[in-house]
PDB file of C-alpha atoms in Angstrom:
ATOM      1  CA  MET B 207      -1.069 -33.063 -16.112  1.00 47.00           C
ATOM      2  CA  PRO B 208      -4.771 -33.481 -15.118  1.00 55.00           C
ATOM      3  CA  LEU B 209      -7.167 -33.549 -18.078  1.00 56.00           C
ATOM      4  CA  GLN B 210      -8.978 -30.361 -16.966  1.00 56.00           C
ATOM      5  CA  ASN B 211      -5.707 -28.432 -16.857  1.00 55.00           C
ATOM      6  CA  PHE B 212      -4.531 -29.912 -20.170  1.00 56.00           C
ATOM      7  CA  VAL B 213      -7.723 -28.933 -21.989  1.00 55.00           C
ATOM      8  CA  TYR B 214      -7.724 -25.434 -20.514  1.00 54.00           C
ATOM      9  CA  LYS B 215      -4.071 -24.838 -21.439  1.00 57.00           C
ATOM     10  CA  GLY B 216      -4.664 -26.129 -24.950  1.00 56.00           C
ATOM     11  CA  PHE B 217      -7.654 -23.816 -25.386  1.00 51.00           C
ATOM     12  CA  TRP B 218      -5.562 -20.726 -24.634  1.00 49.00           C
ATOM     13  CA  GLN B 219      -2.664 -21.862 -26.824  1.00 54.00           C
ATOM     14  CA  VAL B 220      -5.014 -22.169 -29.785  1.00 47.00           C
ATOM     15  CA  LEU B 221      -6.705 -18.851 -29.008  1.00 55.00           C
ATOM     16  CA  ASP B 222      -3.351 -17.030 -28.787  1.00 56.00           C
ATOM     17  CA  TRP B 223      -2.398 -18.524 -32.148  1.00 52.00           C
ATOM     18  CA  VAL B 224      -5.642 -17.442 -33.824  1.00 53.00           C
ATOM     19  CA  TYR B 225      -5.770 -14.023 -32.103  1.00 61.00           C
ATOM     20  CA  PRO B 226      -2.195 -12.984 -31.222  1.00 79.00           C
ATOM     21  CA  PRO B 227      -2.138 -11.093 -27.924  1.00 88.00           C
ATOM     22  CA  ILE B 228      -0.625  -7.701 -27.166  1.00 92.00           C
ATOM     23  CA  CYS B 229       1.055  -6.707 -23.901  1.00 95.00           C
ATOM     24  CA  ALA B 230      -1.549  -5.317 -21.486  1.00 94.00           C
ATOM     25  CA  SER B 231       0.944  -2.701 -20.295  1.00 94.00           C
ATOM     26  CA  CYS B 232       2.925  -1.401 -23.289  1.00 95.00           C
ATOM     27  CA  GLY B 233       1.041  -2.858 -26.274  1.00 93.00           C
ATOM     28  CA  GLU B 234       3.951  -4.945 -27.605  1.00 94.00           C
ATOM     29  CA  PRO B 235       2.453  -7.542 -29.994  1.00 93.00           C
ATOM     30  CA  GLY B 236       2.901 -11.243 -29.353  1.00 89.00           C
ATOM     31  CA  TYR B 237       2.757 -11.130 -25.556  1.00 92.00           C
ATOM     32  CA  ARG B 238       0.075 -10.931 -22.895  1.00 93.00           C
ATOM     33  CA  ILE B 239       2.771  -9.288 -20.765  1.00 95.00           C
ATOM     34  CA  CYS B 240       6.051  -8.671 -22.575  1.00 96.00           C
ATOM     35  CA  PRO B 241       9.375  -9.626 -20.911  1.00 97.00           C
ATOM     36  CA  ILE B 242      10.356  -5.997 -20.333  1.00 97.00           C
ATOM     37  CA  CYS B 243       7.080  -5.182 -18.542  1.00 97.00           C
ATOM     38  CA  TYR B 244       7.197  -8.459 -16.611  1.00 97.00           C
ATOM     39  CA  GLU B 245      10.577  -7.483 -15.155  1.00 97.00           C
ATOM     40  CA  LYS B 246       9.016  -4.267 -13.847  1.00 97.00           C
ATOM     41  CA  ILE B 247       6.430  -6.092 -11.690  1.00 97.00           C
ATOM     42  CA  ASN B 248       7.117  -5.614  -7.975  1.00 96.00           C
ATOM     43  CA  PHE B 249       6.432  -9.104  -6.649  1.00 96.00           C
ATOM     44  CA  LEU B 250       5.958  -9.651  -2.918  1.00 94.00           C
ATOM     45  CA  HIS B 251       8.849 -11.465  -1.307  1.00 89.00           C
ATOM     46  CA  GLY B 252      10.768 -11.691   1.934  1.00 89.00           C
ATOM     47  CA  ASN B 253       9.264 -12.106   5.383  1.00 92.00           C
ATOM     48  CA  LEU B 254       5.461 -12.092   5.104  1.00 93.00           C
ATOM     49  CA  CYS B 255       2.793 -12.238   7.788  1.00 94.00           C
ATOM     50  CA  GLN B 256       1.594 -15.829   8.088  1.00 93.00           C
ATOM     51  CA  ILE B 257      -2.017 -14.616   8.203  1.00 95.00           C
ATOM     52  CA  CYS B 258      -2.574 -11.569   5.980  1.00 94.00           C
ATOM     53  CA  GLY B 259       0.569 -11.906   3.865  1.00 94.00           C
ATOM     54  CA  CYS B 260       1.792  -8.342   4.315  1.00 93.00           C
ATOM     55  CA  SER B 261       5.516  -7.621   4.380  1.00 92.00           C
ATOM     56  CA  ILE B 262       7.115  -7.588   7.852  1.00 91.00           C
ATOM     57  CA  LYS B 263      10.448  -5.821   8.244  1.00 87.00           C
ATOM     58  CA  LYS B 264      11.476  -7.626  11.426  1.00 84.00           C
ATOM     59  CA  ILE B 265      12.705 -11.046  10.267  1.00 80.00           C
ATOM     60  CA  SER B 266      12.001 -12.801  13.575  1.00 82.00           C
ATOM     61  CA  LYS B 267       8.342 -11.704  13.562  1.00 89.00           C
ATOM     62  CA  LYS B 268       5.874 -14.105  11.895  1.00 92.00           C
ATOM     63  CA  ILE B 269       2.525 -12.328  12.398  1.00 94.00           C
ATOM     64  CA  CYS B 270       2.014  -8.596  11.848  1.00 93.00           C
ATOM     65  CA  ASP B 271       0.755  -6.283  14.599  1.00 92.00           C
ATOM     66  CA  ILE B 272      -2.609  -5.750  12.889  1.00 91.00           C
ATOM     67  CA  CYS B 273      -3.356  -9.489  12.748  1.00 93.00           C
ATOM     68  CA  CYS B 274      -2.129  -9.945  16.337  1.00 93.00           C
ATOM     69  CA  ASP B 275      -4.497  -7.233  17.546  1.00 92.00           C
ATOM     70  CA  ASN B 276      -7.548  -8.077  15.418  1.00 89.00           C
ATOM     71  CA  ASN B 277      -7.491 -11.860  14.849  1.00 90.00           C
ATOM     72  CA  PRO B 278      -9.018 -11.773  11.330  1.00 94.00           C
ATOM     73  CA  PRO B 279     -11.580 -14.427  10.324  1.00 95.00           C
ATOM     74  CA  TYR B 280      -9.583 -15.641   7.331  1.00 96.00           C
ATOM     75  CA  ASP B 281      -6.939 -18.313   7.858  1.00 96.00           C
ATOM     76  CA  GLY B 282      -4.417 -16.926   5.401  1.00 96.00           C
ATOM     77  CA  ILE B 283      -4.101 -14.520   2.465  1.00 97.00           C
ATOM     78  CA  ARG B 284      -1.395 -14.307  -0.156  1.00 96.00           C
ATOM     79  CA  SER B 285      -0.828 -11.647  -2.818  1.00 96.00           C
ATOM     80  CA  LEU B 286       1.236 -11.870  -5.980  1.00 96.00           C
ATOM     81  CA  ALA B 287       2.520  -8.310  -6.302  1.00 97.00           C
ATOM     82  CA  TYR B 288       2.112  -4.705  -5.207  1.00 96.00           C
ATOM     83  CA  TYR B 289      -0.603  -2.671  -6.899  1.00 96.00           C
ATOM     84  CA  GLU B 290       1.524  -0.316  -8.961  1.00 96.00           C
ATOM     85  CA  GLY B 291       2.872   0.226 -12.467  1.00 96.00           C
ATOM     86  CA  VAL B 292       2.477  -2.779 -14.760  1.00 97.00           C
ATOM     87  CA  ILE B 293       0.259  -4.700 -12.348  1.00 97.00           C
ATOM     88  CA  ARG B 294      -2.091  -1.731 -11.980  1.00 96.00           C
ATOM     89  CA  GLU B 295      -2.442  -1.558 -15.765  1.00 96.00           C
ATOM     90  CA  CYS B 296      -3.068  -5.305 -15.933  1.00 96.00           C
ATOM     91  CA  VAL B 297      -5.740  -5.095 -13.231  1.00 95.00           C
ATOM     92  CA  HIS B 298      -7.459  -2.301 -15.168  1.00 94.00           C
ATOM     93  CA  ALA B 299      -7.378  -4.436 -18.342  1.00 94.00           C
ATOM     94  CA  LEU B 300      -8.827  -7.360 -16.414  1.00 92.00           C
ATOM     95  CA  LYS B 301     -11.404  -5.302 -14.552  1.00 91.00           C
ATOM     96  CA  TYR B 302     -12.627  -2.846 -17.163  1.00 91.00           C
ATOM     97  CA  LYS B 303     -11.674  -4.404 -20.523  1.00 91.00           C
ATOM     98  CA  ASN B 304     -12.606  -8.059 -19.853  1.00 89.00           C
ATOM     99  CA  ASN B 305      -9.082  -9.219 -20.747  1.00 91.00           C
ATOM    100  CA  GLN B 306      -9.655 -12.893 -19.970  1.00 89.00           C
ATOM    101  CA  SER B 307      -6.208 -13.961 -21.169  1.00 90.00           C
ATOM    102  CA  LEU B 308      -4.655 -12.126 -18.220  1.00 93.00           C
ATOM    103  CA  GLY B 309      -6.730 -14.248 -15.866  1.00 92.00           C
ATOM    104  CA  ASP B 310      -5.125 -17.308 -17.394  1.00 91.00           C
ATOM    105  CA  THR B 311      -1.632 -15.769 -17.270  1.00 93.00           C
ATOM    106  CA  PHE B 312      -1.803 -14.724 -13.640  1.00 94.00           C
ATOM    107  CA  SER B 313      -3.531 -17.912 -12.512  1.00 93.00           C
ATOM    108  CA  GLU B 314      -0.332 -19.777 -13.404  1.00 91.00           C
ATOM    109  CA  LEU B 315       1.641 -17.536 -11.026  1.00 94.00           C
ATOM    110  CA  LEU B 316      -1.009 -17.641  -8.290  1.00 95.00           C
ATOM    111  CA  VAL B 317      -0.926 -21.448  -8.309  1.00 95.00           C
ATOM    112  CA  LYS B 318       2.705 -21.319  -7.209  1.00 91.00           C
ATOM    113  CA  LEU B 319       1.800 -19.077  -4.251  1.00 91.00           C
ATOM    114  CA  ILE B 320      -0.919 -21.454  -3.088  1.00 94.00           C
ATOM    115  CA  ARG B 321       1.094 -24.635  -3.466  1.00 92.00           C
ATOM    116  CA  ARG B 322       3.914 -23.147  -1.402  1.00 92.00           C
ATOM    117  CA  GLU B 323       1.482 -22.683   1.467  1.00 92.00           C
ATOM    118  CA  ASN B 324       0.281 -26.290   1.292  1.00 90.00           C
ATOM    119  CA  TRP B 325      -3.283 -25.208   2.077  1.00 94.00           C
ATOM    120  CA  HIS B 326      -5.964 -27.906   1.954  1.00 94.00           C
ATOM    121  CA  ILE B 327      -8.714 -26.461  -0.252  1.00 97.00           C
ATOM    122  CA  ASN B 328     -11.995 -28.044  -1.355  1.00 97.00           C
ATOM    123  CA  PHE B 329     -13.067 -25.470  -3.941  1.00 95.00           C
ATOM    124  CA  VAL B 330     -12.472 -21.976  -5.287  1.00 98.00           C
ATOM    125  CA  VAL B 331     -14.833 -19.021  -4.796  1.00 97.00           C
ATOM    126  CA  PRO B 332     -14.612 -15.572  -6.458  1.00 97.00           C
ATOM    127  CA  VAL B 333     -15.513 -12.466  -4.483  1.00 96.00           C
ATOM    128  CA  PRO B 334     -19.012 -11.791  -5.866  1.00 95.00           C
ATOM    129  CA  LEU B 335     -20.287  -8.567  -7.374  1.00 91.00           C
ATOM    130  CA  SER B 336     -23.708  -7.152  -6.602  1.00 87.00           C
ATOM    131  CA  GLU B 337     -26.373  -7.768  -9.250  1.00 87.00           C
ATOM    132  CA  GLU B 338     -26.282  -4.070 -10.155  1.00 87.00           C
ATOM    133  CA  ARG B 339     -22.500  -4.042 -10.655  1.00 87.00           C
ATOM    134  CA  TYR B 340     -22.556  -7.335 -12.563  1.00 89.00           C
ATOM    135  CA  HIS B 341     -25.218  -6.136 -15.000  1.00 89.00           C
ATOM    136  CA  GLU B 342     -23.355  -2.865 -15.427  1.00 89.00           C
ATOM    137  CA  ARG B 343     -20.014  -4.569 -16.192  1.00 89.00           C
ATOM    138  CA  GLY B 344     -21.275  -7.823 -17.737  1.00 92.00           C
ATOM    139  CA  TYR B 345     -18.753 -10.036 -15.942  1.00 93.00           C
ATOM    140  CA  ASN B 346     -16.969 -10.492 -12.611  1.00 95.00           C
ATOM    141  CA  GLN B 347     -13.238  -9.782 -12.830  1.00 94.00           C
ATOM    142  CA  ALA B 348     -12.585 -11.986  -9.781  1.00 96.00           C
ATOM    143  CA  SER B 349     -14.073 -14.917 -11.721  1.00 96.00           C
ATOM    144  CA  LEU B 350     -11.635 -14.252 -14.568  1.00 94.00           C
ATOM    145  CA  LEU B 351      -8.879 -15.135 -12.089  1.00 96.00           C
ATOM    146  CA  ALA B 352     -10.716 -17.762 -10.047  1.00 96.00           C
ATOM    147  CA  LYS B 353     -11.931 -19.981 -12.887  1.00 95.00           C
ATOM    148  CA  PRO B 354      -8.531 -20.654 -14.528  1.00 93.00           C
ATOM    149  CA  LEU B 355      -6.947 -20.895 -11.081  1.00 95.00           C
ATOM    150  CA  ALA B 356      -9.390 -23.650 -10.122  1.00 95.00           C
ATOM    151  CA  ALA B 357      -8.643 -25.453 -13.381  1.00 91.00           C
ATOM    152  CA  ARG B 358      -4.888 -25.348 -12.741  1.00 92.00           C
ATOM    153  CA  LEU B 359      -5.413 -26.626  -9.194  1.00 94.00           C
ATOM    154  CA  SER B 360      -7.810 -29.339 -10.418  1.00 93.00           C
ATOM    155  CA  LEU B 361     -10.459 -27.960  -8.060  1.00 95.00           C
ATOM    156  CA  THR B 362     -14.100 -26.998  -8.528  1.00 95.00           C
ATOM    157  CA  PHE B 363     -14.880 -23.384  -9.380  1.00 96.00           C
ATOM    158  CA  ASN B 364     -18.027 -22.500  -7.443  1.00 96.00           C
ATOM    159  CA  PRO B 365     -19.443 -18.973  -7.918  1.00 95.00           C
ATOM    160  CA  TYR B 366     -22.628 -19.897  -6.023  1.00 95.00           C
ATOM    161  CA  ALA B 367     -21.189 -20.618  -2.586  1.00 96.00           C
ATOM    162  CA  LEU B 368     -20.901 -16.934  -1.738  1.00 96.00           C
ATOM    163  CA  LYS B 369     -23.148 -14.082  -2.829  1.00 94.00           C
ATOM    164  CA  ARG B 370     -23.347 -10.355  -2.251  1.00 91.00           C
ATOM    165  CA  ILE B 371     -26.731  -9.652  -0.717  1.00 87.00           C
ATOM    166  CA  ARG B 372     -26.628  -5.885  -0.936  1.00 82.00           C
ATOM    167  CA  HIS B 373     -25.103  -3.364  -3.298  1.00 74.00           C
ATOM    168  CA  THR B 374     -22.233  -1.400  -1.753  1.00 72.00           C
ATOM    169  CA  ALA B 375     -20.567   1.835  -2.746  1.00 63.00           C
ATOM    170  CA  SER B 376     -17.192   1.595  -4.447  1.00 68.00           C
ATOM    171  CA  GLN B 377     -14.339   1.166  -1.969  1.00 70.00           C
ATOM    172  CA  VAL B 378     -12.162   3.572  -3.960  1.00 70.00           C
ATOM    173  CA  GLY B 379     -11.412   6.725  -1.986  1.00 66.00           C
ATOM    174  CA  LEU B 380     -12.774   5.420   1.330  1.00 68.00           C
ATOM    175  CA  SER B 381     -10.737   5.374   4.528  1.00 72.00           C
ATOM    176  CA  ALA B 382      -9.851   2.058   6.163  1.00 72.00           C
ATOM    177  CA  HIS B 383     -12.702   2.470   8.671  1.00 72.00           C
ATOM    178  CA  GLU B 384     -15.176   3.411   5.926  1.00 73.00           C
ATOM    179  CA  ARG B 385     -14.120   0.407   3.836  1.00 74.00           C
ATOM    180  CA  HIS B 386     -14.834  -1.996   6.697  1.00 73.00           C
ATOM    181  CA  GLN B 387     -18.168  -0.345   7.475  1.00 74.00           C
ATOM    182  CA  ASN B 388     -19.128  -0.404   3.800  1.00 71.00           C
ATOM    183  CA  VAL B 389     -18.998  -4.208   3.507  1.00 79.00           C
ATOM    184  CA  ILE B 390     -20.347  -5.279   6.903  1.00 81.00           C
ATOM    185  CA  GLY B 391     -23.117  -7.800   6.252  1.00 84.00           C
ATOM    186  CA  ALA B 392     -22.724  -7.452   2.475  1.00 86.00           C
ATOM    187  CA  PHE B 393     -22.081 -11.163   1.865  1.00 93.00           C
ATOM    188  CA  GLU B 394     -23.903 -14.387   2.583  1.00 94.00           C
ATOM    189  CA  ALA B 395     -22.710 -17.975   2.096  1.00 96.00           C
ATOM    190  CA  GLU B 396     -24.744 -21.044   1.147  1.00 96.00           C
ATOM    191  CA  THR B 397     -24.580 -23.300   4.220  1.00 97.00           C
ATOM    192  CA  ASP B 398     -25.272 -26.499   2.287  1.00 96.00           C
ATOM    193  CA  LEU B 399     -22.285 -25.803   0.036  1.00 97.00           C
ATOM    194  CA  VAL B 400     -19.686 -24.556   2.513  1.00 97.00           C
ATOM    195  CA  ARG B 401     -20.350 -26.386   5.791  1.00 97.00           C
ATOM    196  CA  GLY B 402     -17.193 -28.221   6.855  1.00 97.00           C
ATOM    197  CA  LYS B 403     -15.304 -27.146   3.730  1.00 97.00           C
ATOM    198  CA  SER B 404     -12.048 -25.254   3.208  1.00 97.00           C
ATOM    199  CA  LEU B 405     -12.422 -22.569   0.568  1.00 97.00           C
ATOM    200  CA  LEU B 406     -10.145 -20.289  -1.412  1.00 98.00           C
ATOM    201  CA  ILE B 407     -11.527 -16.772  -1.954  1.00 98.00           C
ATOM    202  CA  VAL B 408     -10.145 -14.996  -5.039  1.00 98.00           C
ATOM    203  CA  ASP B 409     -10.081 -11.243  -5.728  1.00 96.00           C
ATOM    204  CA  ASP B 410      -8.133  -8.841  -7.925  1.00 95.00           C
ATOM    205  CA  VAL B 411      -6.959  -6.168  -5.462  1.00 94.00           C
ATOM    206  CA  MET B 412      -6.611  -5.912  -1.677  1.00 94.00           C
ATOM    207  CA  THR B 413      -6.241  -2.594   0.121  1.00 88.00           C
ATOM    208  CA  THR B 414      -7.222  -2.929   3.787  1.00 87.00           C
ATOM    209  CA  GLY B 415      -8.547  -6.491   3.616  1.00 89.00           C
ATOM    210  CA  ALA B 416     -12.088  -5.348   4.433  1.00 91.00           C
ATOM    211  CA  THR B 417     -13.710  -7.313   1.588  1.00 93.00           C
ATOM    212  CA  MET B 418     -11.752 -10.489   2.327  1.00 95.00           C
ATOM    213  CA  LYS B 419     -12.658 -10.163   5.988  1.00 94.00           C
ATOM    214  CA  ALA B 420     -16.373  -9.773   5.218  1.00 94.00           C
ATOM    215  CA  CYS B 421     -16.307 -12.757   2.842  1.00 96.00           C
ATOM    216  CA  ALA B 422     -14.478 -14.953   5.360  1.00 97.00           C
ATOM    217  CA  GLN B 423     -16.928 -13.954   8.112  1.00 96.00           C
ATOM    218  CA  ALA B 424     -19.877 -14.975   5.931  1.00 96.00           C
ATOM    219  CA  LEU B 425     -18.249 -18.316   5.104  1.00 97.00           C
ATOM    220  CA  LYS B 426     -17.360 -19.087   8.714  1.00 97.00           C
ATOM    221  CA  LYS B 427     -20.863 -18.095   9.847  1.00 96.00           C
ATOM    222  CA  ALA B 428     -22.257 -20.639   7.378  1.00 97.00           C
ATOM    223  CA  GLY B 429     -20.033 -23.352   8.830  1.00 97.00           C
ATOM    224  CA  ALA B 430     -16.928 -23.281   6.626  1.00 97.00           C
ATOM    225  CA  LYS B 431     -13.950 -24.991   8.211  1.00 97.00           C
ATOM    226  CA  SER B 432     -11.318 -22.675   6.710  1.00 97.00           C
ATOM    227  CA  ALA B 433     -11.289 -19.564   4.533  1.00 98.00           C
ATOM    228  CA  TYR B 434      -8.129 -18.698   2.644  1.00 98.00           C
ATOM    229  CA  GLY B 435      -7.664 -15.858   0.212  1.00 97.00           C
ATOM    230  CA  VAL B 436      -5.475 -15.000  -2.764  1.00 97.00           C
ATOM    231  CA  VAL B 437      -5.329 -11.697  -4.629  1.00 97.00           C
ATOM    232  CA  LEU B 438      -3.485 -10.556  -7.693  1.00 96.00           C
ATOM    233  CA  ALA B 439      -2.268  -7.310  -6.152  1.00 96.00           C
ATOM    234  CA  ARG B 440      -2.243  -5.460  -2.863  1.00 95.00           C
ATOM    235  CA  HIS B 441      -1.607  -1.844  -1.944  1.00 90.00           C
ATOM    236  CA  SER B 442       1.650  -1.300  -0.092  1.00 80.00           C
ATOM    237  CA  SER B 443       1.166  -0.288   3.534  1.00 64.00           C
TER     238      SER B 443
END
């Protein structure tokens, strides 16, 4: 086990011993997610689009119709589970309650997704918040996933490679078209950091892929070689 991963794992083991966790879904003491709630998570499986990672019913088909028609700028996205039930409650705890232990828990599962894909990645980048949203919340929930994920992958966590250059309205309640329009030109990448590199973009939830698309476009514009994405949960289509 790499030293970075060993130290990070040891830190959380000690913290859980000093401050015993409770299940983020049902409140059962002694677990970050109790076994009963874990069994209720609807993990993505089966035939998935090689690009966006959505479920495809036709087994012989490898790329979904949307990706065939639109040729997205990202090179691949994978999601752990559908955004419902237990996962929705966990995302809310991560996003609005600063439950950092969940970032560590889910990073262990996200690592398995990434290693299965055999992507070559140079460093890990969280989807950035605007300055207004960051000051309002006090933290970036995407970083709570990205930082432990980078540690488990023995990669650099770099929150400076990509920044949000304008504040955008919340995506909640917007149509697919409105979501894409809302984030056009919202991100900018640091050319000196990303040129020729392959990056992994991390976010908590994916609905239409508009944010991932805008982030990947900014990275590619700045000279990134590849832009992959991983999210904790995605809305079912």
